[in-house]
PDB file of C-alpha atoms in Angstrom:
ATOM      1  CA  UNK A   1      19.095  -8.649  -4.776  1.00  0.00           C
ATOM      2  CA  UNK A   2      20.820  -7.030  -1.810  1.00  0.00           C
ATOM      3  CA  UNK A   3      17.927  -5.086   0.361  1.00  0.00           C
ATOM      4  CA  UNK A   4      19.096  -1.683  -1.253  1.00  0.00           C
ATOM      5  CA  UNK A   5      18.465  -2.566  -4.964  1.00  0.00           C
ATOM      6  CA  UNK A   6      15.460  -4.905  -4.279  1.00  0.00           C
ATOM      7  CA  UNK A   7      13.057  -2.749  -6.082  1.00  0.00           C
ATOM      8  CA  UNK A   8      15.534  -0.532  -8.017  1.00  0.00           C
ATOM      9  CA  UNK A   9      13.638  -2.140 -11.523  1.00  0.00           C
ATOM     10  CA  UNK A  10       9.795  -0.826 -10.235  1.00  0.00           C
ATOM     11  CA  UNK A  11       8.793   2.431 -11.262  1.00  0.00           C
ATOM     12  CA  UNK A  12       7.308   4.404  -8.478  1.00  0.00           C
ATOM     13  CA  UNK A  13       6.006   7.884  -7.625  1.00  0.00           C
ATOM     14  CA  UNK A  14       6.751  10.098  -4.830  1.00  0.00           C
ATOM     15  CA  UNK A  15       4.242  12.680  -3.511  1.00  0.00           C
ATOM     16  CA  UNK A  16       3.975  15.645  -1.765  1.00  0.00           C
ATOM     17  CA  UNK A  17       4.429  14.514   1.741  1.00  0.00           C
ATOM     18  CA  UNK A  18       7.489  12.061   0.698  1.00  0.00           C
ATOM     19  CA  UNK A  19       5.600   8.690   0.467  1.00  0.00           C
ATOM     20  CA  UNK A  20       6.283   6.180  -2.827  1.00  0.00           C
ATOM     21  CA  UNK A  21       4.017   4.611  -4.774  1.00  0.00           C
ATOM     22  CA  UNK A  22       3.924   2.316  -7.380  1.00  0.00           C
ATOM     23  CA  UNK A  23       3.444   3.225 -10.290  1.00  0.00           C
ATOM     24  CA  UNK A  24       1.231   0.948 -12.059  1.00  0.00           C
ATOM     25  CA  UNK A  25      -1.077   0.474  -9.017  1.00  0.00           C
ATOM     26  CA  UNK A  26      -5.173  -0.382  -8.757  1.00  0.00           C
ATOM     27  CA  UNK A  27      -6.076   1.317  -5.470  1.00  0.00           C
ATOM     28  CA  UNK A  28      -3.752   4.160  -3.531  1.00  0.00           C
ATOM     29  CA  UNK A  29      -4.942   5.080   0.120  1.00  0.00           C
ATOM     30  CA  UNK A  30      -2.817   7.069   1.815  1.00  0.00           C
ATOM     31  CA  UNK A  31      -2.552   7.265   5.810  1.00  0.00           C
ATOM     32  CA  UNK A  32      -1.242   9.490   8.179  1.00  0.00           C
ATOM     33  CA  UNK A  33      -0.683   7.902  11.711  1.00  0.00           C
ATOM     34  CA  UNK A  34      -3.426   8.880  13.968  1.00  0.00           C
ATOM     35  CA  UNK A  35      -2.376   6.608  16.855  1.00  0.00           C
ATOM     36  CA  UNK A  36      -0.788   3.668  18.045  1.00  0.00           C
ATOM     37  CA  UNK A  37      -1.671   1.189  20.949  1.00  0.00           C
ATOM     38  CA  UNK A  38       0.645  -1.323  22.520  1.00  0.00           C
ATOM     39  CA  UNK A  39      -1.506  -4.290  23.692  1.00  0.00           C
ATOM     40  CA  UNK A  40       0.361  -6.991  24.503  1.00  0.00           C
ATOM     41  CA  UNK A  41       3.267  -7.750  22.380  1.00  0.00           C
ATOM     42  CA  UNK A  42       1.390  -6.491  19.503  1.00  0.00           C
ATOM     43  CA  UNK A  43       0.921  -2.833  17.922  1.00  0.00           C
ATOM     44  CA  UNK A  44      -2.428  -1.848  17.056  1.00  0.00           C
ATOM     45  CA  UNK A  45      -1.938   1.290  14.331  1.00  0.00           C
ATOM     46  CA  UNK A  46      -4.525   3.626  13.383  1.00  0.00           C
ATOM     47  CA  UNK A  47      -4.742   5.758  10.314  1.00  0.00           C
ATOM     48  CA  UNK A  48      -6.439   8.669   9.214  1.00  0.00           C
ATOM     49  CA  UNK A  49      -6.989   8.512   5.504  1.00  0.00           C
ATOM     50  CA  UNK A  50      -5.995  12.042   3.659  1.00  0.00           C
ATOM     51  CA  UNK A  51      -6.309  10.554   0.251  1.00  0.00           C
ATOM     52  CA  UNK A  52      -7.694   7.864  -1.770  1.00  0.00           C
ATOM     53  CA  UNK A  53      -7.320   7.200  -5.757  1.00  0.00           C
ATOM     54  CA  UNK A  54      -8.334   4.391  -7.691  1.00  0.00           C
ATOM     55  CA  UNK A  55      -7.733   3.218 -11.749  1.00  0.00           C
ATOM     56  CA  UNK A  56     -11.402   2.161 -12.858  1.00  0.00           C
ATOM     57  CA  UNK A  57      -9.498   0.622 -16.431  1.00  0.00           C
ATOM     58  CA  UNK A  58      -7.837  -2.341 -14.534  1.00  0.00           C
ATOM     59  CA  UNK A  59      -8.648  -5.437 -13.617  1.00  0.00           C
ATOM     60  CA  UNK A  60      -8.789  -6.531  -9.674  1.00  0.00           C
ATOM     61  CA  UNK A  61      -6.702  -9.660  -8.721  1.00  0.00           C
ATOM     62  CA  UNK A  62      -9.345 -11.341  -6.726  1.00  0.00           C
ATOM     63  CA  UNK A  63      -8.564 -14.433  -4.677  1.00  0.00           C
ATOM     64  CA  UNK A  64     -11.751 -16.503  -3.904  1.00  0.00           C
ATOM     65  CA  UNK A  65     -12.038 -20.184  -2.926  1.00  0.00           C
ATOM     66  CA  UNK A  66      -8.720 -20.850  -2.850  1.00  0.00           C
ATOM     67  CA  UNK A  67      -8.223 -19.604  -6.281  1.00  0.00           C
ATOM     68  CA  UNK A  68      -6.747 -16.056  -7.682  1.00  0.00           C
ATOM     69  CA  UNK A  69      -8.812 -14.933 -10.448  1.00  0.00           C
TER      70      UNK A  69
END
């Protein structure tokens, strides 16, 4: 799929500050930049967390000794 239509078959959500979500997701945390550092050739980004959700009736993907689970 061309980059445009790469995820046109995922549902997602949208909220009030314009970000998209999955749909069917786990965990949500949602960040607003609080800084960023140039160190290097690397870029160290902070975030201030404004919002966290999570869906207790789903099951983690955990990956653990080389294994998912």
């Amino acid at each position: 799929k061309s980059h445009n239509d790469k995820f046109s078959d995922i549902d997602y959500i949208e909220d009030d500050k314009g970000n998209s979500y999955f749909d069917d997701n786990l965990a949500l945390i949602s960040c607003k930049l609080h800084s960023s550092h140039k160190i290097g050739d690397h870029h160290i980004i902070i975030g201030e967390v404004y919002h966290m959700d999570n869906d207790d009736s789903k099951e983690p993907l955990i990956y653990y000794n080389s294994q998912f689970s």
